[in-house]
PDB file of N, CA and C in Angstrom:
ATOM      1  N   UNK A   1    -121.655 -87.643 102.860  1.00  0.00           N
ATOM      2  CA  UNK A   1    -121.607 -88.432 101.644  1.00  0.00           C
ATOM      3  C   UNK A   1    -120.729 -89.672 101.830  1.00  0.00           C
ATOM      4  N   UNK A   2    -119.336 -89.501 102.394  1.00  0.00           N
ATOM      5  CA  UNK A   2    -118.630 -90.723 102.232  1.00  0.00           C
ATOM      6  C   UNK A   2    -119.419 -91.568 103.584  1.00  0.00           C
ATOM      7  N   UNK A   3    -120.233 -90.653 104.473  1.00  0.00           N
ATOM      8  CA  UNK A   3    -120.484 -92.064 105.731  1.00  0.00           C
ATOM      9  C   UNK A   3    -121.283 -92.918 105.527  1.00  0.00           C
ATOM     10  N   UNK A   4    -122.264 -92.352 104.109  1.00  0.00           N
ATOM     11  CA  UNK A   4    -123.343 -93.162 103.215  1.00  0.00           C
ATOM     12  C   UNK A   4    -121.901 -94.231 102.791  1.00  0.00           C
ATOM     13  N   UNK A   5    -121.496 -93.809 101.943  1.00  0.00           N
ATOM     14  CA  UNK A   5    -120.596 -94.977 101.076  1.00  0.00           C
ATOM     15  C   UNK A   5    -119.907 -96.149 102.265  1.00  0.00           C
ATOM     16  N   UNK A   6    -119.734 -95.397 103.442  1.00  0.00           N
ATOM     17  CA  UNK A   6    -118.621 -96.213 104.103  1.00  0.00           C
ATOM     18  C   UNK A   6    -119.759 -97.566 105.146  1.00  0.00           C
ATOM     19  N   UNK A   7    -121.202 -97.290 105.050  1.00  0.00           N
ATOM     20  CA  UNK A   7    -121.710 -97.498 105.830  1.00  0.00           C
ATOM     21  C   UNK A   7    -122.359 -98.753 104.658  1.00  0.00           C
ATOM     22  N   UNK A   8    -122.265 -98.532 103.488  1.00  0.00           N
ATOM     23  CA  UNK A   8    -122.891 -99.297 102.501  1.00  0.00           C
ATOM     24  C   UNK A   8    -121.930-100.702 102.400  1.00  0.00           C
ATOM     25  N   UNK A   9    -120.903-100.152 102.126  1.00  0.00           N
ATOM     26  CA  UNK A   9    -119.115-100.477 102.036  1.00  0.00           C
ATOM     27  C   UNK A   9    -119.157-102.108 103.192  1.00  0.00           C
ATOM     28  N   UNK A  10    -119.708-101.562 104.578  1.00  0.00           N
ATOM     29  CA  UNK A  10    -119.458-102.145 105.645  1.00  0.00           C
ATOM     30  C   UNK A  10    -120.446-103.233 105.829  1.00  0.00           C
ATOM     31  N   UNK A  11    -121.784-102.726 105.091  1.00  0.00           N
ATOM     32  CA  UNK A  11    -122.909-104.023 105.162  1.00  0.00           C
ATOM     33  C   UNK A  11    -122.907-104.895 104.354  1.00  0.00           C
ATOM     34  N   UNK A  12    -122.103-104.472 103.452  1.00  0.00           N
ATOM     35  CA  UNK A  12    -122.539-105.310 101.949  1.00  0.00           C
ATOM     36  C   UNK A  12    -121.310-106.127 101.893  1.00  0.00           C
ATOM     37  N   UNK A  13    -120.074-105.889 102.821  1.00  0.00           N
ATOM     38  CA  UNK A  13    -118.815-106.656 102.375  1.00  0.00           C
ATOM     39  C   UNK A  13    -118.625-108.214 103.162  1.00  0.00           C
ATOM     40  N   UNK A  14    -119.657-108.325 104.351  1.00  0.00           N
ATOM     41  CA  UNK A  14    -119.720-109.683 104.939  1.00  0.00           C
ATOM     42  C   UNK A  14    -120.394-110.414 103.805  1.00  0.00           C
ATOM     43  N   UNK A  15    -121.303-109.751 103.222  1.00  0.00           N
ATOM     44  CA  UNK A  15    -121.998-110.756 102.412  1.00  0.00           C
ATOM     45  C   UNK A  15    -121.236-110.809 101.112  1.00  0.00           C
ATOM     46  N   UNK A  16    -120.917-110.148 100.682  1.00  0.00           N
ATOM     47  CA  UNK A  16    -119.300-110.633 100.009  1.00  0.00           C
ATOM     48  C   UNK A  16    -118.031-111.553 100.099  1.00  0.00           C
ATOM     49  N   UNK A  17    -118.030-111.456 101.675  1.00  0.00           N
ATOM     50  CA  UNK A  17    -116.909-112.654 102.000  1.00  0.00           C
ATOM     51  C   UNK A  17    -117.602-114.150 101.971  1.00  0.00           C
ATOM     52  N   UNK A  18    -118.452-114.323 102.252  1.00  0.00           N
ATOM     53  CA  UNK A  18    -119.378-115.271 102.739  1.00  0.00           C
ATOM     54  C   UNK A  18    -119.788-116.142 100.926  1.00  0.00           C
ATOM     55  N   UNK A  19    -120.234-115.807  99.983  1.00  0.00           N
ATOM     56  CA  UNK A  19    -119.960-115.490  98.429  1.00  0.00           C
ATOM     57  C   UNK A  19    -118.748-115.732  98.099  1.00  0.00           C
ATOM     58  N   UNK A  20    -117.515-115.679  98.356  1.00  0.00           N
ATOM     59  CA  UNK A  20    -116.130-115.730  98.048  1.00  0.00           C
ATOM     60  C   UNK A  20    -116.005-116.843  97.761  1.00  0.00           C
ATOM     61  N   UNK A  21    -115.940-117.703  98.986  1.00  0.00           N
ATOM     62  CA  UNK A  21    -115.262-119.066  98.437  1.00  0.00           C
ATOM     63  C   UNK A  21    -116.401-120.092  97.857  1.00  0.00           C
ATOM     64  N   UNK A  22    -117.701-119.526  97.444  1.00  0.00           N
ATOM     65  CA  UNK A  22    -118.859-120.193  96.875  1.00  0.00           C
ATOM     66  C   UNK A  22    -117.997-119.626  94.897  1.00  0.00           C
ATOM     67  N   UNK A  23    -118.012-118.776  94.780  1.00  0.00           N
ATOM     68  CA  UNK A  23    -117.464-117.783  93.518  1.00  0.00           C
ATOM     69  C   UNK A  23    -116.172-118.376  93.285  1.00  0.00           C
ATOM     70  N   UNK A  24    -115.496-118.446  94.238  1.00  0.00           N
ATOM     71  CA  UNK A  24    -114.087-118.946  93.650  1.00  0.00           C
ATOM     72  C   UNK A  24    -113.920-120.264  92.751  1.00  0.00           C
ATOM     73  N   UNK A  25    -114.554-121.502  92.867  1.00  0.00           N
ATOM     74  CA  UNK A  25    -115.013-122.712  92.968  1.00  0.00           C
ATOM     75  C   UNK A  25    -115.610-122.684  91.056  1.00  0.00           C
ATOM     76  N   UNK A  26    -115.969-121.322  90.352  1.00  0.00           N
ATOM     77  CA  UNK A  26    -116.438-121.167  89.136  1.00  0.00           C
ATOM     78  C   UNK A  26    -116.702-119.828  88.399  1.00  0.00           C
ATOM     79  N   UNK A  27    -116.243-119.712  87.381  1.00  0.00           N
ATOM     80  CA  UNK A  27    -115.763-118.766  86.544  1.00  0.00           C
ATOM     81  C   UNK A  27    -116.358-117.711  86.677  1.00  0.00           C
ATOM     82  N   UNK A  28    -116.243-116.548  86.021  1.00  0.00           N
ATOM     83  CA  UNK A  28    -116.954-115.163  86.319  1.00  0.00           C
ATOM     84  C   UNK A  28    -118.051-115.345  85.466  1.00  0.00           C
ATOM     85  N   UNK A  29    -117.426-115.611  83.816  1.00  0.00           N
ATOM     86  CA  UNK A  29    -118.083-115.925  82.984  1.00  0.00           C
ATOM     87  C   UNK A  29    -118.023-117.223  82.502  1.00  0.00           C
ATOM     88  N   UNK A  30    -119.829-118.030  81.744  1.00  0.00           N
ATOM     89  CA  UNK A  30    -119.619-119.446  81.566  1.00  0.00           C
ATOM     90  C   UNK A  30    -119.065-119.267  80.075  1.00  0.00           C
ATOM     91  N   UNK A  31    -118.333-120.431  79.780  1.00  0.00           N
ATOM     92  CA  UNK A  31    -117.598-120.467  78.822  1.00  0.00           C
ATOM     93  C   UNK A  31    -118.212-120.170  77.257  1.00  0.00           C
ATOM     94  N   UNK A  32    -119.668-120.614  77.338  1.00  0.00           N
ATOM     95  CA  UNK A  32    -120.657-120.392  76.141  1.00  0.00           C
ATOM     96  C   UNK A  32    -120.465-118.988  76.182  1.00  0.00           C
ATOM     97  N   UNK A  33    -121.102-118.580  77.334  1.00  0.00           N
ATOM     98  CA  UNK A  33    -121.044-116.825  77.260  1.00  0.00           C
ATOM     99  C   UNK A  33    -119.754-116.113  77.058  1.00  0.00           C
ATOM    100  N   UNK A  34    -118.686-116.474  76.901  1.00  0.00           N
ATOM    101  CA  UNK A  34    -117.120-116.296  77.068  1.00  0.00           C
ATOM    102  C   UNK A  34    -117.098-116.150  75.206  1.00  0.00           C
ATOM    103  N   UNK A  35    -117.562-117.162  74.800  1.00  0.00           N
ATOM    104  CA  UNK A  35    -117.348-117.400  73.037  1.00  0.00           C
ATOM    105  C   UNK A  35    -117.907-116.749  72.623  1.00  0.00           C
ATOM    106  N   UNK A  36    -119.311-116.478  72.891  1.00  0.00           N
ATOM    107  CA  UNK A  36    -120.231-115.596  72.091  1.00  0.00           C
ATOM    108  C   UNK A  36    -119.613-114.087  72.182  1.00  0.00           C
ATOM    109  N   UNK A  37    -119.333-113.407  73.571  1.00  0.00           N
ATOM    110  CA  UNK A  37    -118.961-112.828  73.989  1.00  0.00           C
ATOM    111  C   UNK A  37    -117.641-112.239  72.744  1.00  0.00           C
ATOM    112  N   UNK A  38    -116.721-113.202  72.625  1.00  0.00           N
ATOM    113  CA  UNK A  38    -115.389-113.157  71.377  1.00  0.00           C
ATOM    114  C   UNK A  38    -115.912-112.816  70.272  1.00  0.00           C
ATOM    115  N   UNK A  39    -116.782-113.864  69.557  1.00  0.00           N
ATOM    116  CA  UNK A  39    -117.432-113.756  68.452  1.00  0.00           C
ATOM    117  C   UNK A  39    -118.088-112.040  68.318  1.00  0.00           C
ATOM    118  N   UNK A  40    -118.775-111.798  69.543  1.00  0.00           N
ATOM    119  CA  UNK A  40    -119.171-110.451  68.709  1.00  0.00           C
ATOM    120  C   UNK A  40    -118.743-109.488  68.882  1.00  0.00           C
ATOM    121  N   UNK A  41    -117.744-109.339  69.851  1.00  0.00           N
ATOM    122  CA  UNK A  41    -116.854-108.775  69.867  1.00  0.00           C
ATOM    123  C   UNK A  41    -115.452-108.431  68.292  1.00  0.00           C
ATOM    124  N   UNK A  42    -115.331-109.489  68.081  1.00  0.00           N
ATOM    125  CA  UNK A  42    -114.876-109.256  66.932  1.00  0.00           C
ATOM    126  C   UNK A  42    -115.296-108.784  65.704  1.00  0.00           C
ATOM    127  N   UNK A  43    -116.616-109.370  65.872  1.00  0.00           N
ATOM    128  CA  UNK A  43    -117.787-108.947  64.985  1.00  0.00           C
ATOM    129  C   UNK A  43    -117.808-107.273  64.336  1.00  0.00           C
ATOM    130  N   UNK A  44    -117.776-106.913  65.844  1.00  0.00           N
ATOM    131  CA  UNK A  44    -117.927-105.300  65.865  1.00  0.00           C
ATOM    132  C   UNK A  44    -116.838-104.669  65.527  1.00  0.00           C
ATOM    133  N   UNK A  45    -115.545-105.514  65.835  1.00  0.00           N
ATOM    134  CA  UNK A  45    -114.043-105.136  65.496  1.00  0.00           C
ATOM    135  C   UNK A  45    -113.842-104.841  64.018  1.00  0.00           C
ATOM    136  N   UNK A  46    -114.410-105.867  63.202  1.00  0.00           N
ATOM    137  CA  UNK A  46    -114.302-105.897  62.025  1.00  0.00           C
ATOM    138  C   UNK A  46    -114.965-105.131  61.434  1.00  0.00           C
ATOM    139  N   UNK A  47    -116.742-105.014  62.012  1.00  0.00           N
ATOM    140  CA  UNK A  47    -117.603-103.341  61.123  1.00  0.00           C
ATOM    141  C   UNK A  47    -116.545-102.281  61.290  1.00  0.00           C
ATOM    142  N   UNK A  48    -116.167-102.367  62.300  1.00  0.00           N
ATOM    143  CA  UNK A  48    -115.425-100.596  62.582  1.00  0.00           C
ATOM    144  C   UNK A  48    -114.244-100.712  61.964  1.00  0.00           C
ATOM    145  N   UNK A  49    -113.509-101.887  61.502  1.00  0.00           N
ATOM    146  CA  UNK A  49    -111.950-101.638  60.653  1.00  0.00           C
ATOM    147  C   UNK A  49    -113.006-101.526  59.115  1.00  0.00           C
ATOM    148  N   UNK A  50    -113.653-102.444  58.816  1.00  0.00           N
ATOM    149  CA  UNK A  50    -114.369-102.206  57.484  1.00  0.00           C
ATOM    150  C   UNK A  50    -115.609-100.414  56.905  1.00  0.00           C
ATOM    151  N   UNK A  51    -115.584 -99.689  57.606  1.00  0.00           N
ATOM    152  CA  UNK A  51    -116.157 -98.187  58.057  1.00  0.00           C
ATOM    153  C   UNK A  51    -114.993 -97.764  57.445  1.00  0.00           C
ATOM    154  N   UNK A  52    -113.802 -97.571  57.467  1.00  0.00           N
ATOM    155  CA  UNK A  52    -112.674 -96.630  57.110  1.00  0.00           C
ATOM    156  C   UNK A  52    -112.433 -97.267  55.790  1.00  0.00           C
ATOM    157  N   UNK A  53    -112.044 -98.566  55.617  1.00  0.00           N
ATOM    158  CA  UNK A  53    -111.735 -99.221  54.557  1.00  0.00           C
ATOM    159  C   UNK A  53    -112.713 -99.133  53.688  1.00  0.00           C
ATOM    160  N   UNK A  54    -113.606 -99.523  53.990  1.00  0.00           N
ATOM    161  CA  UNK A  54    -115.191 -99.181  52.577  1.00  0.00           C
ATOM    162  C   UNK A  54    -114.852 -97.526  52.073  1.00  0.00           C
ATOM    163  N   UNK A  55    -114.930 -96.439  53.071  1.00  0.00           N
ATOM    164  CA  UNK A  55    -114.832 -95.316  52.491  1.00  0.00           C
ATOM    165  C   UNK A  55    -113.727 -95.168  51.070  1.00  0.00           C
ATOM    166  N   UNK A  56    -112.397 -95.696  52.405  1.00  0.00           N
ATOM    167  CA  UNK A  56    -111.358 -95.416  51.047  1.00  0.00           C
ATOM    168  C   UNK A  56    -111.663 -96.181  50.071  1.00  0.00           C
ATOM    169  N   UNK A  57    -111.673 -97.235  49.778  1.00  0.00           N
ATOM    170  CA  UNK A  57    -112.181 -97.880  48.740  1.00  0.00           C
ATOM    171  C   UNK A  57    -112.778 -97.327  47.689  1.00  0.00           C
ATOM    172  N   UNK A  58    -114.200 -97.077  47.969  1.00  0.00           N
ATOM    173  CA  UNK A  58    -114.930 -96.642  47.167  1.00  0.00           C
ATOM    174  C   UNK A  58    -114.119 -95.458  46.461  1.00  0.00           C
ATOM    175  N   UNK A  59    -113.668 -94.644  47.513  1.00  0.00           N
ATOM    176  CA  UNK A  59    -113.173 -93.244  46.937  1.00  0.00           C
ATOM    177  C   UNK A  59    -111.983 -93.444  46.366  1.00  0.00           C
ATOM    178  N   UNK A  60    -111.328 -94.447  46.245  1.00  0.00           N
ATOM    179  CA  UNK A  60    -109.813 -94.781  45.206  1.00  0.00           C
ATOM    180  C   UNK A  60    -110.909 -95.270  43.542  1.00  0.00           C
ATOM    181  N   UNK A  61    -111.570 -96.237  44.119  1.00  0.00           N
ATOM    182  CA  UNK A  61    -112.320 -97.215  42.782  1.00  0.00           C
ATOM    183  C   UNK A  61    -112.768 -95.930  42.013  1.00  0.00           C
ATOM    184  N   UNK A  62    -113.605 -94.699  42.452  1.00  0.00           N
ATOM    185  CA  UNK A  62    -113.710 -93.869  41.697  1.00  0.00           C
ATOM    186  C   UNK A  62    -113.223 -92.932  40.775  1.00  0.00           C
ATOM    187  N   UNK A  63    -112.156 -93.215  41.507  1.00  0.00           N
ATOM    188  CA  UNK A  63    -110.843 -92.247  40.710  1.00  0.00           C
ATOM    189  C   UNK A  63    -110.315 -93.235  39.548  1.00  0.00           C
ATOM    190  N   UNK A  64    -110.101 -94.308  39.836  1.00  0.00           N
ATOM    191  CA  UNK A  64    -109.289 -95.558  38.941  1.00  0.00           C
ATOM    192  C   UNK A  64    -110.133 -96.959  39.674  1.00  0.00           C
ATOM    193  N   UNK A  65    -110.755 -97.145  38.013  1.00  0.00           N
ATOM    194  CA  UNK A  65    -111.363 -98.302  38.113  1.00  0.00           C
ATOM    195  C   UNK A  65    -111.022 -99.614  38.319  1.00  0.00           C
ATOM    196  N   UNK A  66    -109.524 -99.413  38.189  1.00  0.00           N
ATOM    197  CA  UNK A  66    -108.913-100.873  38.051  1.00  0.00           C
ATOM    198  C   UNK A  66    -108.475-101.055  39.772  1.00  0.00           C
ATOM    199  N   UNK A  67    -108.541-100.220  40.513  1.00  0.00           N
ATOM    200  CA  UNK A  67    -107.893-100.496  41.659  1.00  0.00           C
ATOM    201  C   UNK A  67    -109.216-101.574  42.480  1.00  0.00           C
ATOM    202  N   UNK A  68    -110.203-101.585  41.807  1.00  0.00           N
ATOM    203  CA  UNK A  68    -111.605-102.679  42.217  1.00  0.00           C
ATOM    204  C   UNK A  68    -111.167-104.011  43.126  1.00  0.00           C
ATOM    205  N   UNK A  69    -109.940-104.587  42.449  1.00  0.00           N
ATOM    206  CA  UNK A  69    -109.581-106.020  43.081  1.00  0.00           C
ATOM    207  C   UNK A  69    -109.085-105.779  44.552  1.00  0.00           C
ATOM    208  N   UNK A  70    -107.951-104.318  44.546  1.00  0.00           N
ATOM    209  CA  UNK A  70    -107.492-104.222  45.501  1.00  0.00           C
ATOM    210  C   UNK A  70    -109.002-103.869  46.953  1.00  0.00           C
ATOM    211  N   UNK A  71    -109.482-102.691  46.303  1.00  0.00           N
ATOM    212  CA  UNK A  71    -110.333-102.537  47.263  1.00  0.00           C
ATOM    213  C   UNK A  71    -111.378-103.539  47.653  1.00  0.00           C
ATOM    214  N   UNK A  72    -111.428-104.092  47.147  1.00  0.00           N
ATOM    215  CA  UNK A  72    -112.510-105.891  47.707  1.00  0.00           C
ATOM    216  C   UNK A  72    -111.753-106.680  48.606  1.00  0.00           C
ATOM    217  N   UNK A  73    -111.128-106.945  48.058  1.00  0.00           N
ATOM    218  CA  UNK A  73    -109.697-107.433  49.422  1.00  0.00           C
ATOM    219  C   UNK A  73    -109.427-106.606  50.294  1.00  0.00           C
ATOM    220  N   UNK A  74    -108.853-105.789  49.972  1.00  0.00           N
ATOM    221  CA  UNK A  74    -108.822-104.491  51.589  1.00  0.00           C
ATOM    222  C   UNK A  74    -110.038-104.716  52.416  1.00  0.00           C
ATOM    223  N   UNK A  75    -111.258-104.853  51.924  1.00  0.00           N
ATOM    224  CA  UNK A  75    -112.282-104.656  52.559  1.00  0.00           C
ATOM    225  C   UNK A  75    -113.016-105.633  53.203  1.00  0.00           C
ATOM    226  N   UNK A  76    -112.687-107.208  52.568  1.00  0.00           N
ATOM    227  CA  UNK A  76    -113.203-108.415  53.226  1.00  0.00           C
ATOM    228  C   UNK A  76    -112.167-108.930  54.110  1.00  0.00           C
ATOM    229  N   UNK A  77    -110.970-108.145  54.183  1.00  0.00           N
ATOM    230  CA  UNK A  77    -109.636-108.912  55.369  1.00  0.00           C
ATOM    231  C   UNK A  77    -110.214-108.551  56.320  1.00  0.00           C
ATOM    232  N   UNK A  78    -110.880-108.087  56.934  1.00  0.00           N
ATOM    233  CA  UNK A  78    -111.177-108.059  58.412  1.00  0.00           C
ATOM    234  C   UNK A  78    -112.233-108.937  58.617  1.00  0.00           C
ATOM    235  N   UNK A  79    -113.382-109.228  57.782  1.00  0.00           N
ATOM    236  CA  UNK A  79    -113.785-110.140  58.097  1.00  0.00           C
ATOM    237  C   UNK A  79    -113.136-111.285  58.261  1.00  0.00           C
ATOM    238  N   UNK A  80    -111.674-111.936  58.119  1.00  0.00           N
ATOM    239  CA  UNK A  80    -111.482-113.001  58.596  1.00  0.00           C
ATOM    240  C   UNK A  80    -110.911-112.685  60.070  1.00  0.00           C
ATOM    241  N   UNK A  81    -111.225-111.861  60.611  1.00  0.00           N
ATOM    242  CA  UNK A  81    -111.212-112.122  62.284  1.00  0.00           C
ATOM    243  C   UNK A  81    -112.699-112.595  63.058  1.00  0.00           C
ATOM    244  N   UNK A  82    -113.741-112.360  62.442  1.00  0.00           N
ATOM    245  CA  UNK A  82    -115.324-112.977  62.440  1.00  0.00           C
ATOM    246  C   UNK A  82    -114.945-114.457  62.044  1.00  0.00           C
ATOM    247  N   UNK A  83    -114.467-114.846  61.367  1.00  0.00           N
ATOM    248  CA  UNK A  83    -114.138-116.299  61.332  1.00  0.00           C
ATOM    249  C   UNK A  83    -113.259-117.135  62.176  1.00  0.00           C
ATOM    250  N   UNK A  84    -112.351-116.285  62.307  1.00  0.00           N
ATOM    251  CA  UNK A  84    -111.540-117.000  63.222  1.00  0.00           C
ATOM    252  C   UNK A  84    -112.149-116.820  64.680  1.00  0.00           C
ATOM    253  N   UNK A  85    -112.568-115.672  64.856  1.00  0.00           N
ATOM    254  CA  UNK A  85    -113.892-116.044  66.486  1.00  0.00           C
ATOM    255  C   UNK A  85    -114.469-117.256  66.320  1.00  0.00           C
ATOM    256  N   UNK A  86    -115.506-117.337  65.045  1.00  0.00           N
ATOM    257  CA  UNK A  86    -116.186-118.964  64.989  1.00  0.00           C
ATOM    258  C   UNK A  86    -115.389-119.470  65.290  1.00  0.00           C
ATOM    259  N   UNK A  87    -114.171-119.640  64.964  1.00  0.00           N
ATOM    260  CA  UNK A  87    -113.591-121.012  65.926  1.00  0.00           C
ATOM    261  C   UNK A  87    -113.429-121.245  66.957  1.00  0.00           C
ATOM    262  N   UNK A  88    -113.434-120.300  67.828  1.00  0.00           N
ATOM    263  CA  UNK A  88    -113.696-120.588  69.523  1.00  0.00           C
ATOM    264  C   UNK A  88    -114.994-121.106  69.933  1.00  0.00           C
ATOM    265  N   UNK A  89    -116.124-120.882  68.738  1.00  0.00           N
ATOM    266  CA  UNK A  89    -117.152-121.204  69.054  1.00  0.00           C
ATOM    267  C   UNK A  89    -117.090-122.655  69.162  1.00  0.00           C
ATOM    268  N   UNK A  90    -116.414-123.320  68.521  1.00  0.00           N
ATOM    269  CA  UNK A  90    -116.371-125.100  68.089  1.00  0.00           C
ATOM    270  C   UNK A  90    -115.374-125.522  69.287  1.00  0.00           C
ATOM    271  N   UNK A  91    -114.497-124.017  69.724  1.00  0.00           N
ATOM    272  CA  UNK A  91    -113.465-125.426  70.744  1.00  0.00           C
ATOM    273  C   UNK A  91    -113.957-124.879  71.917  1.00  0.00           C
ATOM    274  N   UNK A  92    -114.695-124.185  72.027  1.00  0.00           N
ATOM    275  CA  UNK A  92    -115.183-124.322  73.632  1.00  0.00           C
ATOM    276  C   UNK A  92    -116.080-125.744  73.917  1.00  0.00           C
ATOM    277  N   UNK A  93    -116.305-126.188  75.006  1.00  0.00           N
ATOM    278  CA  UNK A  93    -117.322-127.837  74.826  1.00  0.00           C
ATOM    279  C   UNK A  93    -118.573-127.316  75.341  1.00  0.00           C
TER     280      UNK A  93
END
């Protein structure tokens, strides 16, 4: 098993070096793909903080109706990390 790996290891790493200083010269990722990349990343950050927060919410508002203002706010603050990603979208060029 490892003389498979070591034998793979050994063919594939010249053509790796050779690639090196072509790779070095420019980014892993291009910068468009870098933003989008943030953006939905955060995106997803914010469904999954807003998943816990919607629950409680709802389940306080039911008990006491007046707590409504609080739980709308609890629940749209994470969306301002989806906004503030858009802004990487504008300062990348």
């Amino acid at each position: 098993m490892f003389e498979a790996i070591f034998a793979f290891v050994n063919t594939v790493a010249p053509l790796l070096q050779e690639n090196a200083a072509q790779a070095a010269a420019e980014p892993a990722i291009p910068p468009k793909a870098a933003a989008a990349l943030a953006v939905g990343l955060a995106a997803f950050g914010a469904g999954y903080a807003e998943r816990g927060i919607g629950a409680a919410a709802v389940g306080a508002i039911a008990e006491d109706q007046d707590l409504f203002g609080t739980g709308l706010i609890m629940t749209v603050l994470p969306e301002t990390l989806v906004i503030l990603a858009l802004v990487v979208v504008f300062v990348v060029p």
